Coordinates of C-alpha atoms in Angstrom, one line a residue:
M371 CA -30.2 -11.4 45.1
T372 CA -31.4 -10.4 41.5
S373 CA -29.8 -12.4 38.7
S374 CA -27.5 -10.4 36.2
D375 CA -29.5 -12.0 33.6
D376 CA -32.4 -10.1 34.4
L377 CA -33.0 -7.4 31.7
S378 CA -36.2 -5.8 32.8
G379 CA -34.4 -3.4 35.0
R380 CA -36.6 -4.3 38.0
G381 CA -34.8 -4.2 41.3
G382 CA -32.2 -2.0 39.8
P383 CA -33.1 1.1 41.9
A384 CA -33.2 -0.9 45.0
R385 CA -29.6 -2.0 44.5
T386 CA -28.3 1.2 42.9
G387 CA -30.1 3.8 44.9
R388 CA -27.0 5.5 46.2
W389 CA -25.6 5.6 42.7
R390 CA -28.7 7.2 41.2
G391 CA -27.7 10.6 39.8
A392 CA -24.1 9.7 39.4
G393 CA -22.6 10.1 36.2
L394 CA -21.6 7.2 33.9
R395 CA -18.1 8.3 33.9
T396 CA -18.1 8.1 38.0
R397 CA -19.5 4.4 37.6
V398 CA -16.7 3.5 35.1
L399 CA -14.1 5.0 37.2
A400 CA -15.1 3.3 40.1
L401 CA -15.1 -0.1 38.3
V402 CA -11.6 0.5 36.9
V403 CA -10.1 1.4 40.4
L404 CA -11.8 -1.8 41.6
T405 CA -10.6 -3.8 39.0
L406 CA -6.9 -2.9 38.4
A407 CA -5.9 -1.6 41.8
P408 CA -4.7 -5.0 43.3
A409 CA -3.2 -6.5 40.0
A410 CA -1.5 -3.0 39.4
A411 CA 0.3 -3.0 43.0
L412 CA 1.3 -6.6 42.4
L413 CA 2.6 -6.0 38.9
A414 CA 4.6 -3.1 40.1
V415 CA 6.3 -4.9 42.8
S416 CA 7.1 -7.9 40.7
A417 CA 8.3 -5.8 37.7
F418 CA 10.9 -3.9 39.9
E419 CA 12.2 -7.1 41.6
Q420 CA 12.6 -8.9 38.1
H421 CA 14.2 -5.7 36.5
T422 CA 16.9 -5.7 39.3
Q423 CA 17.6 -9.3 38.9
A424 CA 17.7 -9.5 35.4
R425 CA 20.2 -6.5 35.2
E426 CA 22.3 -8.1 37.7
A427 CA 22.5 -11.3 35.9
L428 CA 23.2 -9.6 32.4
E429 CA 26.0 -7.8 34.1
R430 CA 27.6 -10.8 35.4
R431 CA 27.3 -12.7 32.3
A432 CA 28.7 -9.8 30.0
L433 CA 31.5 -9.2 32.3
E434 CA 32.3 -13.3 32.2
V435 CA 32.3 -13.0 28.2
A436 CA 34.6 -10.0 28.2
R437 CA 37.2 -11.6 30.6
S438 CA 36.7 -14.8 28.6
V439 CA 37.5 -13.2 25.5
A440 CA 40.6 -11.2 26.7
D441 CA 41.8 -14.6 28.5
A442 CA 41.6 -16.4 25.1
E443 CA 43.3 -13.5 23.4
R444 CA 46.1 -13.4 25.9
R445 CA 46.5 -17.3 25.5
A446 CA 46.9 -16.8 21.9
L447 CA 49.4 -14.2 22.3
T448 CA 51.5 -16.3 24.6
E449 CA 51.0 -19.5 22.4
T450 CA 52.1 -17.4 19.5
G451 CA 55.2 -16.4 21.0
E452 CA 55.9 -20.1 21.8
I453 CA 55.3 -21.0 18.2
L454 CA 57.6 -18.3 16.7
R455 CA 60.5 -19.4 19.1
L456 CA 60.2 -23.1 17.6
V457 CA 60.2 -21.8 14.1
G458 CA 63.2 -19.6 15.0
L459 CA 64.9 -22.8 16.1
A460 CA 64.1 -24.4 12.9
A461 CA 65.0 -21.6 10.7
Q462 CA 68.9 -22.7 10.1
D463 CA 67.6 -25.9 8.6
H464 CA 64.5 -24.8 6.6
F465 CA 65.2 -21.1 5.4
D466 CA 67.9 -22.1 3.0
T467 CA 65.4 -21.1 0.1
P468 CA 62.2 -19.1 0.2
E469 CA 60.3 -22.1 -1.0
A470 CA 61.6 -24.1 1.9
C471 CA 60.5 -21.0 4.3
A472 CA 57.2 -20.8 2.9
D473 CA 56.5 -24.6 3.2
L474 CA 57.4 -24.5 7.0
M475 CA 55.2 -21.5 7.5
R476 CA 52.4 -23.1 5.8
R477 CA 52.5 -26.4 7.6
V478 CA 52.5 -24.3 11.0
M479 CA 49.4 -22.4 9.9
R480 CA 47.7 -25.6 8.9
A481 CA 48.3 -26.8 12.5
Y482 CA 47.1 -23.5 13.8
P483 CA 44.4 -22.0 11.8
R484 CA 43.9 -18.8 13.9
Y485 CA 46.7 -17.1 11.8
H486 CA 46.1 -15.0 8.9
N487 CA 49.9 -15.2 7.9
M488 CA 53.1 -16.0 9.1
A489 CA 56.4 -14.9 7.7
S490 CA 60.0 -13.8 8.0
V491 CA 61.4 -10.3 7.1
T492 CA 65.0 -9.1 7.1
P493 CA 66.4 -6.7 9.8
E494 CA 65.5 -4.0 7.5
G495 CA 61.8 -5.0 7.4
A496 CA 61.8 -6.4 3.7
Y497 CA 59.5 -9.3 3.2
E498 CA 61.6 -12.4 2.9
C499 CA 59.4 -15.5 3.0
G500 CA 55.9 -16.5 4.4
A501 CA 52.7 -18.5 4.0
L502 CA 51.4 -15.7 1.9
T503 CA 53.6 -14.5 -1.2
P504 CA 53.1 -10.8 -2.0
D505 CA 52.6 -9.8 -5.8
A506 CA 55.4 -7.0 -5.3
P507 CA 58.1 -6.3 -2.8
L508 CA 56.7 -5.6 0.5
S509 CA 58.3 -3.9 3.5
V510 CA 57.0 -4.0 7.3
A511 CA 59.5 -1.4 8.5
D512 CA 56.8 0.9 9.4
R513 CA 54.8 -1.7 11.5
A514 CA 54.7 -1.1 15.3
Y515 CA 55.5 -5.0 15.9
F516 CA 58.6 -4.7 13.9
R517 CA 59.9 -1.6 15.3
R518 CA 59.3 -2.8 18.9
A519 CA 60.9 -6.2 18.2
V520 CA 63.9 -4.7 16.7
A521 CA 64.2 -1.9 19.5
T522 CA 63.8 -4.3 22.5
G523 CA 65.3 -7.5 20.9
A524 CA 62.6 -9.5 22.5
L525 CA 59.1 -10.9 21.7
A526 CA 57.0 -7.8 20.7
I527 CA 53.1 -7.2 20.3
G528 CA 52.0 -4.9 17.7
D529 CA 49.1 -2.6 17.4
P530 CA 45.8 -3.9 15.9
Q531 CA 45.9 -3.5 12.1
I532 CA 44.4 -4.3 8.8
G533 CA 46.8 -6.7 7.0
R534 CA 48.4 -5.5 3.7
L535 CA 48.4 -9.1 2.2
T536 CA 45.2 -10.4 4.0
G537 CA 42.9 -7.3 4.1
S538 CA 41.6 -8.5 7.4
P539 CA 41.9 -7.2 11.1
S540 CA 44.5 -8.7 13.0
I541 CA 47.3 -8.5 15.8
N542 CA 50.9 -9.2 15.0
V543 CA 53.4 -10.8 17.3
A544 CA 57.0 -10.5 16.5
L545 CA 60.3 -12.4 17.4
P546 CA 63.6 -11.3 16.7
V547 CA 66.2 -14.2 15.6
F548 CA 70.0 -13.4 16.1
D549 CA 73.0 -15.3 15.0
E550 CA 74.6 -18.1 17.3
A551 CA 76.6 -15.5 19.3
G552 CA 73.3 -13.7 20.1
V553 CA 74.7 -10.4 18.8
T554 CA 73.8 -9.9 15.2
L555 CA 70.0 -9.5 14.1
E556 CA 69.6 -12.1 11.3
R557 CA 65.6 -11.9 10.7
V558 CA 62.4 -11.0 12.2
L559 CA 59.6 -13.6 12.6
F560 CA 56.0 -12.4 12.9
A561 CA 52.6 -14.1 12.9
A562 CA 49.3 -12.2 12.3
I563 CA 46.6 -13.5 14.8
D564 CA 43.2 -13.6 13.2
L565 CA 40.5 -11.5 15.2
T566 CA 37.5 -12.7 13.4
W567 CA 37.4 -15.8 15.8
L568 CA 36.3 -13.8 18.6
A569 CA 32.8 -13.4 17.2
S570 CA 32.1 -17.1 18.2
W571 CA 31.8 -16.0 21.9
L572 CA 28.4 -14.2 20.9
D573 CA 27.2 -17.6 19.9
V574 CA 28.1 -19.4 22.9
G575 CA 28.0 -16.8 25.6
D576 CA 24.1 -17.0 25.9
L577 CA 23.7 -13.2 25.5
P578 CA 20.5 -11.5 24.4
E579 CA 19.9 -10.7 20.8
G580 CA 21.4 -7.2 19.7
T581 CA 24.7 -7.9 21.8
I582 CA 27.7 -6.5 20.1
L583 CA 31.4 -7.5 20.9
T584 CA 33.8 -4.6 20.3
L585 CA 37.6 -4.3 20.6
L586 CA 39.0 -0.7 21.1
D587 CA 42.8 0.3 21.0
A588 CA 44.1 2.4 23.5
S589 CA 43.1 5.5 21.6
G590 CA 39.4 4.3 21.3
R591 CA 39.6 3.2 17.8
V592 CA 37.6 0.3 16.7
I593 CA 39.8 -2.7 16.1
I594 CA 36.8 -5.1 15.3
R595 CA 33.1 -5.0 15.9
Y596 CA 30.6 -7.8 15.7
P597 CA 28.3 -7.8 13.9
D598 CA 29.0 -5.3 10.9
E599 CA 32.8 -5.5 11.4
D600 CA 33.5 -4.2 7.9
L601 CA 31.5 -1.0 8.6
W602 CA 33.4 0.0 11.9
F603 CA 37.0 -0.8 11.5
G604 CA 38.9 2.1 12.3
R605 CA 36.3 4.5 13.6
S606 CA 37.1 6.4 16.4
L607 CA 34.6 6.2 19.4
A608 CA 36.8 8.4 21.7
G609 CA 34.6 11.2 23.3
L610 CA 31.8 9.0 24.0
A611 CA 31.3 9.1 27.9
W612 CA 31.5 5.4 28.2
V613 CA 34.3 4.9 26.0
D614 CA 36.3 7.2 28.3
V615 CA 35.6 5.1 31.3
V616 CA 36.6 2.1 29.4
L617 CA 40.0 3.5 28.5
S618 CA 40.6 5.0 31.9
Q619 CA 39.8 1.7 34.0
R620 CA 40.9 -1.9 33.5
M621 CA 37.5 -3.7 34.1
G622 CA 34.1 -2.8 35.1
I623 CA 30.5 -2.2 34.0
V624 CA 29.1 1.3 32.6
T625 CA 26.0 2.3 31.0
G626 CA 25.7 4.8 28.1
F627 CA 24.6 5.3 24.4
G628 CA 26.0 3.7 21.3
P629 CA 26.6 5.7 18.2
A630 CA 23.2 5.1 17.0
G631 CA 21.7 6.7 20.1
E632 CA 20.5 3.2 21.7
E633 CA 21.0 2.8 25.4
R634 CA 23.3 0.0 26.2
L635 CA 25.0 -1.8 29.2
F636 CA 28.9 -2.3 28.6
A637 CA 31.0 -4.7 30.4
F638 CA 34.8 -4.5 29.7
T639 CA 38.2 -5.5 30.5
T640 CA 41.7 -5.5 28.8
I641 CA 43.5 -8.2 26.9
N642 CA 47.1 -7.1 28.6
E643 CA 45.4 -6.9 32.1
P644 CA 46.9 -6.3 34.6
S645 CA 50.1 -4.9 33.2
P646 CA 49.5 -2.3 30.4
E647 CA 52.0 -2.1 27.4
P648 CA 52.0 -0.5 24.0
G649 CA 49.3 -2.2 22.1
D650 CA 46.9 -2.7 24.9
V651 CA 43.4 -3.9 23.6
H652 CA 40.0 -3.1 25.5
V653 CA 37.5 -6.0 25.1
V654 CA 33.7 -4.5 25.4
V655 CA 30.6 -6.3 25.5
G656 CA 27.5 -4.2 24.7
I657 CA 23.9 -5.4 25.6
P658 CA 20.9 -3.6 24.7
M659 CA 18.8 -2.2 27.6
L660 CA 15.7 -3.4 26.0
A661 CA 17.0 -6.8 26.7
L662 CA 16.3 -6.2 30.3
E663 CA 12.8 -6.1 29.6
R664 CA 12.7 -9.3 27.6
G665 CA 14.7 -10.8 30.5
V666 CA 11.9 -9.8 33.0
E667 CA 9.7 -12.4 31.2
T668 CA 11.9 -15.2 32.6
H669 CA 10.9 -14.7 36.0
A670 CA 7.1 -14.5 35.1
G671 CA 6.6 -18.1 35.9
R672 CA 6.9 -17.8 39.7
N673 CA 4.3 -15.1 39.8
L674 CA 1.9 -17.0 37.4
L675 CA -0.2 -18.5 40.3
L676 CA -0.4 -15.3 42.3
L677 CA -1.3 -13.4 39.2
A678 CA -4.1 -16.0 38.3
L679 CA -5.6 -15.5 41.9
V680 CA -5.5 -11.6 41.5
G681 CA -7.1 -12.2 38.0
L682 CA -9.9 -14.2 39.5
V683 CA -10.7 -11.8 42.1
T684 CA -10.3 -8.8 39.7
A685 CA -12.8 -10.6 37.3
L686 CA -15.4 -11.3 40.1
L687 CA -15.3 -7.6 41.0
A688 CA -15.4 -6.5 37.3
W689 CA -18.4 -8.8 36.6
Y690 CA -20.4 -7.9 39.8
G691 CA -19.5 -4.3 39.4
A692 CA -20.4 -4.0 35.9
D693 CA -23.6 -5.7 36.3
L694 CA -24.4 -3.4 39.1
F695 CA -23.5 -0.2 37.6
V696 CA -23.7 -0.4 33.8
V697 CA -24.7 -3.9 32.2
R698 CA -28.3 -4.0 32.9
R699 CA -29.2 -0.7 31.6
T700 CA -27.0 -0.9 28.6
R701 CA -28.3 -4.4 27.8
A702 CA -31.8 -2.8 27.5
L703 CA -30.5 -0.3 25.0
V704 CA -28.6 -3.1 23.1
Q705 CA -31.9 -5.3 23.0
T706 CA -33.9 -2.3 21.6
A707 CA -31.3 -1.6 19.0
E708 CA -31.3 -5.4 17.8
A709 CA -35.2 -4.9 17.7
L710 CA -35.0 -1.8 15.5
A711 CA -32.4 -3.5 13.2
R712 CA -34.9 -6.3 12.8
G713 CA -37.5 -3.8 11.6
D714 CA -39.6 -3.4 14.7
L715 CA -39.8 0.4 14.7
A716 CA -42.0 0.4 17.5
A717 CA -39.3 -0.9 20.0
R718 CA -38.3 1.3 23.0
S719 CA -35.8 1.0 25.6
G720 CA -38.3 0.9 28.6
L721 CA -35.8 2.6 30.8
A722 CA -36.6 5.5 33.1
H723 CA -35.4 8.8 31.6
E724 CA -33.3 9.8 34.6
P725 CA -31.0 12.9 34.8
D726 CA -27.7 10.8 34.6
E727 CA -25.9 9.8 31.3
L728 CA -27.6 6.4 30.7
G729 CA -31.0 8.2 31.5
Q730 CA -30.2 10.8 29.1
L731 CA -29.0 8.2 26.4
A732 CA -32.2 6.2 26.9
R733 CA -34.3 9.3 26.2
A734 CA -32.3 10.2 23.3
F735 CA -32.5 6.6 21.8
D736 CA -36.3 6.5 22.4
D737 CA -36.8 9.8 20.6
M738 CA -34.5 8.7 17.9
A739 CA -36.6 5.5 17.4
A740 CA -39.7 7.4 17.1
S741 CA -38.2 10.0 14.7
V742 CA -37.1 6.8 12.5
Q743 CA -40.7 5.4 12.7
T744 CA -42.2 8.6 11.4
A745 CA -39.6 9.0 8.7
Q746 CA -39.9 5.5 7.6
D747 CA -43.9 6.0 7.4
A748 CA -43.3 8.9 5.1
R749 CA -40.7 7.2 3.0
E750 CA -42.9 4.2 2.3
R751 CA -45.7 6.6 1.4
L752 CA -43.3 8.6 -1.1
I753 CA -42.2 5.3 -2.6
T754 CA -45.7 4.0 -3.1
E755 CA -46.7 7.5 -4.8
A756 CA -43.4 7.3 -6.9
R757 CA -43.9 3.9 -8.2
E758 CA -47.6 4.7 -9.2
A759 CA -46.1 8.0 -11.0
V760 CA -43.5 5.8 -12.9
R761 CA -46.0 3.1 -13.7
A762 CA -48.4 5.8 -15.2
R763 CA -45.7 7.5 -17.0
E764 CA -44.7 4.2 -18.8
E765 CA -48.0 3.3 -19.5
F766 CA -48.7 6.9 -21.1
L767 CA -45.4 6.7 -23.0
S768 CA -46.2 3.3 -24.5
V769 CA -49.8 4.1 -25.4
A770 CA -49.0 7.6 -26.8
S771 CA -45.9 6.1 -29.0
H772 CA -48.3 3.5 -30.5
E773 CA -51.2 5.9 -31.0
L774 CA -49.1 8.5 -32.7
K775 CA -47.2 6.0 -35.2
T776 CA -50.6 5.1 -36.8
P777 CA -51.5 8.4 -38.1
L778 CA -47.9 9.4 -38.9
T779 CA -47.6 6.5 -40.9
G780 CA -50.7 7.3 -42.9
L781 CA -49.6 10.9 -43.4
S782 CA -46.1 9.8 -44.6
L783 CA -47.8 7.5 -47.2
A784 CA -50.2 10.4 -48.4
V785 CA -47.1 12.7 -48.9
Q786 CA -45.4 9.9 -51.1
A787 CA -48.5 9.4 -53.0
T788 CA -49.0 13.3 -53.7
R789 CA -45.3 13.4 -55.0
R790 CA -45.9 10.6 -57.3
M791 CA -49.2 12.0 -58.5
A792 CA -47.5 15.5 -59.1
G793 CA -44.9 13.9 -61.0
R794 CA -47.4 12.0 -63.4
H795 CA -50.0 14.9 -64.0
L796 CA -48.0 18.1 -63.7
A797 CA -45.6 19.0 -66.2
G798 CA -42.0 19.1 -64.8
G799 CA -43.2 17.5 -61.5
G800 CA -45.2 20.5 -60.2
P801 CA -44.6 23.8 -59.0
T802 CA -41.5 24.6 -56.9
W803 CA -43.6 25.8 -54.0
L804 CA -45.3 22.3 -54.1
E805 CA -42.2 20.3 -54.0
E806 CA -41.0 22.6 -51.0
N807 CA -43.9 22.1 -49.2
L808 CA -44.0 18.4 -49.8
D809 CA -40.2 18.3 -48.5
A810 CA -40.9 20.2 -45.5
M811 CA -43.9 18.0 -44.7
A812 CA -41.7 15.0 -45.1
T813 CA -38.8 16.5 -43.0
Q814 CA -41.4 17.1 -40.2
I815 CA -43.0 13.6 -40.5
E816 CA -39.5 12.4 -39.9
R817 CA -38.9 14.4 -37.1
L818 CA -42.0 13.2 -35.4
N819 CA -41.1 9.6 -36.3
Q820 CA -37.6 10.1 -34.7
M821 CA -39.3 11.6 -31.4
I822 CA -41.7 8.6 -31.3
A823 CA -38.8 6.2 -31.8
N824 CA -37.0 7.9 -29.1
L825 CA -40.1 7.5 -26.9
L826 CA -40.2 3.8 -27.8
D827 CA -36.4 3.4 -27.3
L828 CA -36.8 5.1 -23.9
K829 CA -39.3 2.3 -22.7
Q830 CA -36.9 -0.4 -24.2
A831 CA -33.8 0.9 -22.5
Q832 CA -35.5 1.3 -19.1
S833 CA -36.5 -2.4 -19.4
G834 CA -33.1 -3.5 -20.8
D835 CA -34.5 -4.7 -24.1
L836 CA -32.8 -2.2 -26.5
V837 CA -32.0 -4.4 -29.3
I838 CA -28.8 -4.1 -31.7
L839 CA -29.1 -6.0 -34.9
P840 CA -25.9 -5.7 -37.0
T841 CA -25.6 -6.3 -40.7
D842 CA -22.7 -6.0 -43.3
E843 CA -23.0 -2.2 -44.2
D844 CA -20.8 0.7 -45.4
W845 CA -20.3 3.1 -42.5
A846 CA -19.6 6.3 -45.1
A847 CA -22.6 5.4 -47.4
V848 CA -25.0 5.3 -44.5
A849 CA -23.8 8.3 -42.7
R850 CA -23.6 10.3 -46.0
E851 CA -27.3 9.6 -46.7
A852 CA -28.4 10.3 -43.3
V853 CA -26.7 13.8 -43.7
R854 CA -28.3 14.3 -47.0
R855 CA -31.9 13.7 -45.7
L856 CA -31.1 16.0 -42.8
R857 CA -29.8 18.8 -45.0
L858 CA -33.2 20.2 -45.6
A859 CA -33.8 20.7 -41.9
A860 CA -30.5 22.3 -41.4
E861 CA -31.1 24.7 -44.2
Q862 CA -34.6 25.7 -42.9
A863 CA -33.0 26.7 -39.6
G864 CA -30.3 28.6 -41.5
S865 CA -27.5 26.4 -41.1
T866 CA -25.2 24.5 -43.9
L867 CA -24.7 20.8 -43.0
T868 CA -21.5 19.3 -44.4
F869 CA -20.3 15.7 -44.3
E870 CA -16.5 14.6 -44.5
G871 CA -15.6 11.0 -44.7
P872 CA -14.0 8.4 -46.9
E873 CA -15.7 7.2 -50.1
A874 CA -16.2 3.7 -48.4
L875 CA -15.7 2.1 -45.0
P876 CA -17.2 -1.4 -44.9
G877 CA -17.9 -2.6 -41.6
R878 CA -20.7 -4.3 -39.6
F879 CA -23.3 -2.4 -37.5
D880 CA -27.0 -1.7 -36.9
R881 CA -28.0 0.7 -39.9
L882 CA -31.2 1.9 -38.2
R883 CA -29.5 2.5 -34.9
L884 CA -26.6 4.7 -36.6
E885 CA -29.3 6.6 -38.6
Q886 CA -31.1 7.3 -35.4
L887 CA -27.9 8.3 -33.6
L888 CA -27.1 10.8 -36.3
F889 CA -30.6 12.1 -36.5
N890 CA -30.4 12.9 -32.8
L891 CA -26.9 14.5 -32.7
V892 CA -27.6 16.5 -35.9
G893 CA -31.1 17.5 -34.9
N894 CA -29.7 18.7 -31.6
A895 CA -27.1 20.6 -33.6
V896 CA -29.7 22.1 -35.8
K897 CA -31.8 23.3 -32.8
Y898 CA -28.8 24.9 -30.9
G899 CA -26.9 25.8 -33.8
E900 CA -28.0 29.4 -34.1
G901 CA -27.7 29.2 -38.0
Q902 CA -24.2 28.6 -37.9
P903 CA -22.3 25.8 -40.0
I904 CA -22.5 22.1 -38.7
E905 CA -20.2 19.5 -39.7
V906 CA -20.3 15.9 -39.6
R907 CA -16.8 13.7 -39.7
L908 CA -16.3 10.3 -40.3
T909 CA -12.8 8.7 -39.7
Q910 CA -11.3 5.5 -38.8
A911 CA -9.6 5.4 -35.4
A912 CA -7.0 3.1 -33.5
G913 CA -8.2 0.4 -31.2
A914 CA -6.5 -0.8 -28.2
G915 CA -4.3 -3.2 -30.3
G916 CA -3.0 -0.4 -32.4
G917 CA -5.0 -1.4 -35.6
L918 CA -7.7 0.8 -37.4
D919 CA -10.5 -1.4 -35.9
R920 CA -12.7 1.4 -34.8
V921 CA -14.8 4.4 -36.3
S922 CA -15.1 7.9 -34.9
I923 CA -18.0 10.2 -35.6
E924 CA -18.0 13.9 -34.9
V925 CA -20.9 16.3 -35.0
E926 CA -20.0 19.8 -34.5
D927 CA -22.0 22.9 -34.4
H928 CA -21.0 26.7 -33.5
G929 CA -24.0 27.5 -31.9
I930 CA -24.9 28.6 -28.1
G931 CA -22.8 25.9 -26.6
I932 CA -23.5 24.2 -23.1
S933 CA -22.4 25.9 -19.7
P934 CA -19.8 23.9 -17.7
D935 CA -22.4 23.4 -14.7
R936 CA -24.7 21.6 -17.2
L937 CA -22.0 19.8 -19.4
H938 CA -22.2 16.6 -17.1
T939 CA -25.9 16.1 -17.2
V940 CA -26.5 16.4 -20.9
F941 CA -26.9 12.4 -21.4
D942 CA -29.2 12.1 -18.4
R943 CA -33.2 11.3 -19.0
F944 CA -35.5 14.3 -19.2
T945 CA -32.5 16.8 -18.8
R946 CA -32.1 19.8 -20.9
A947 CA -28.8 21.7 -21.6
V948 CA -30.6 24.8 -21.8
T949 CA -33.3 26.6 -19.7
P950 CA -36.6 24.7 -20.1
G951 CA -39.2 26.4 -22.3
A952 CA -36.6 28.4 -24.4
Y953 CA -36.2 25.3 -26.8
A954 CA -38.8 22.7 -27.7
G955 CA -38.1 19.0 -27.0
L956 CA -38.4 16.0 -24.4
G957 CA -34.9 16.0 -23.1
I958 CA -34.4 12.2 -24.0
G959 CA -32.6 12.5 -27.4
L960 CA -29.1 12.4 -26.0
W961 CA -29.9 9.8 -23.4
V962 CA -31.1 7.6 -26.2
V963 CA -27.8 8.3 -28.1
R964 CA -25.7 7.2 -25.1
R965 CA -27.8 3.9 -24.7
I966 CA -27.5 3.3 -28.3
V967 CA -23.6 4.0 -28.2
E968 CA -23.3 1.7 -25.2
G969 CA -25.4 -0.9 -26.8
M970 CA -23.0 -1.0 -29.9
Q971 CA -20.0 -1.3 -27.3
G972 CA -18.8 2.4 -27.9
E973 CA -18.1 5.5 -26.0
V974 CA -19.5 9.0 -26.5
E975 CA -17.8 12.4 -25.5
V976 CA -19.0 15.9 -25.4
T977 CA -16.7 19.2 -25.3
S978 CA -18.3 22.7 -25.3
Q979 CA -17.8 26.4 -24.8
P980 CA -20.7 28.8 -24.0
G981 CA -21.1 30.9 -27.2
Q982 CA -18.8 29.0 -29.4
G983 CA -20.4 25.7 -29.9
T984 CA -20.6 22.0 -29.0
K985 CA -18.9 18.9 -30.3
F986 CA -20.0 15.5 -29.8
Q987 CA -17.7 12.5 -30.5
V988 CA -18.7 9.1 -31.0
T989 CA -16.2 6.1 -31.0
L990 CA -17.7 2.8 -32.2
P991 CA -15.9 -0.7 -33.1
R992 CA -16.0 -1.1 -37.0
S993 CA -17.7 -4.6 -36.2
V994 CA -20.3 -4.2 -33.8
R995 CA -21.6 -7.3 -32.0
G996 CA -25.3 -7.8 -31.6
S997 CA -27.5 -7.8 -28.5
G998 CA -27.0 -11.6 -27.8
E999 CA -23.7 -12.3 -29.3
A1000 CA -21.6 -11.0 -26.3
A1001 CA -23.6 -13.3 -24.1
L1002 CA -23.3 -16.3 -26.3
E1003 CA -19.5 -15.8 -26.8
A1004 CA -19.0 -15.7 -23.0
E1005 CA -21.3 -18.7 -22.6
A1006 CA -19.2 -20.6 -25.2
D1007 CA -16.0 -19.5 -23.6
R1008 CA -17.1 -21.1 -20.3
N1009 CA -18.2 -24.1 -21.9
S1010 CA -14.9 -24.7 -23.6
R1011 CA -12.9 -24.5 -20.3
P1012 CA -12.0 -27.9 -18.8
G1013 CA -13.7 -29.0 -15.6

């Protein structure tokens, strides 16, 4: 027999010949049936038997608890009658004063703590004396226990009630006391039996979690319910099917739904069984039906050995069945996938491309691997070409920037020398046209220098070497001077350039980087401003702490604006906010602006409306940290920490 570890697939057709052409789902269904059929049959029989036994056991136990509660309450009522008779015999000697009466009642309650109160009332129902003293005159003439005791002249049991002095649920027992001749009613003694002690049966009754104990009066009204007794007192459950059964029978078992909709098993009996009388109380123990499912678990031990044997047979069937139908071919696909994950794009499944599902999967898998290999080869070629192009571009930018810098420096010096010679040799400094031409040449040289600086900054920023060197400067003075130098270029474009800011605003920043930032933003506004006014505004701004520790710079034009679909790309490299060719430029000025702002720990935002203009707002810290200061501060902070 071929080993199940044989992954080559040889021998597979010989063993699975009759399954060739069968679908994968057919194979899996056959495996599931073979694996689960024996265990399912056994579990069904066992579950039915356990469910029946668990239900019978719970019914017996619940009915035992209900009868125990009823018996205990009956004993309490009988005992209470005897206690009241003894108290009545002692009344002649201890009821001379209310204090003596109260002392006797309290001594009796200390001996029998199941009572809420024990007291004496007049034949008219007025509260005479008792263990508890009311704050105001109290009458019990309306209580059922008092009326029954007076009417019958004998021991009487009242309806379940909430005590006026105790505020707790109780059943009162009353005993009329007559004179020596047995004719004249002198007083009525009563004792209020505490019903809350009944809850202890839930703890000692060995009942499932979620069991409730309920006492109902003859009308179906809740006397007390555990748990949540405070929420249920006085609520009527009449009308529920199981409650009607409880009220109509003396004892039994019934199933039904509680007020919350949960299905329960209810065992019930009556306290005054077997002879009903006024004040009859029904004791109901409700067990959630879900407890039956938990009860089934208690019988699982005896079936454990049988289930283990069935599990072993099932495991053997599953092992050989899976190996026979699925595992070998699937394992070949898994090994091929692992080889592809390791980078071996030449790996293939080696399975025959049969017409069944696994054969179709093998064909699709091999075709996919071939496509991935082809795409990977093309991708590597593209990456190599892209790297060469980037290297060539960076080399060109570096060489071009340095080569252009040398002649521009000489040209700038020549313009300065010509201006000085004109001032010395020509009266009044030379004709106006000469001054204007020299100014225009100086402006264009400065623009070319700025473009070269942007190219150099582009290379530095790409390599992460953009340097920020802050010194103590005046924000307002530097910004005002930069605007003055740019005003001629703005006027040549037909725009007026104005500056608005404080007289002085000392701080710490990189002067050259600030000038470069303003030159780029204002130059951008001049280019796209369409001859409209351009405003530069410098203000103090509040930082995160609320102080004026930041500086806001706004450059606003009223030109062509930027369309919304291009607004989010204005700070990208080699990206133009307008159609290429319509305006001159390299598309790196705003990208350099953003890198400068980030290097100075600030933010830059842009808002624009087509045809209405564009506004750039730069927010910078008033005291800028240099390129290495942040790293040094972080290192110092780490070194200062203990450990």
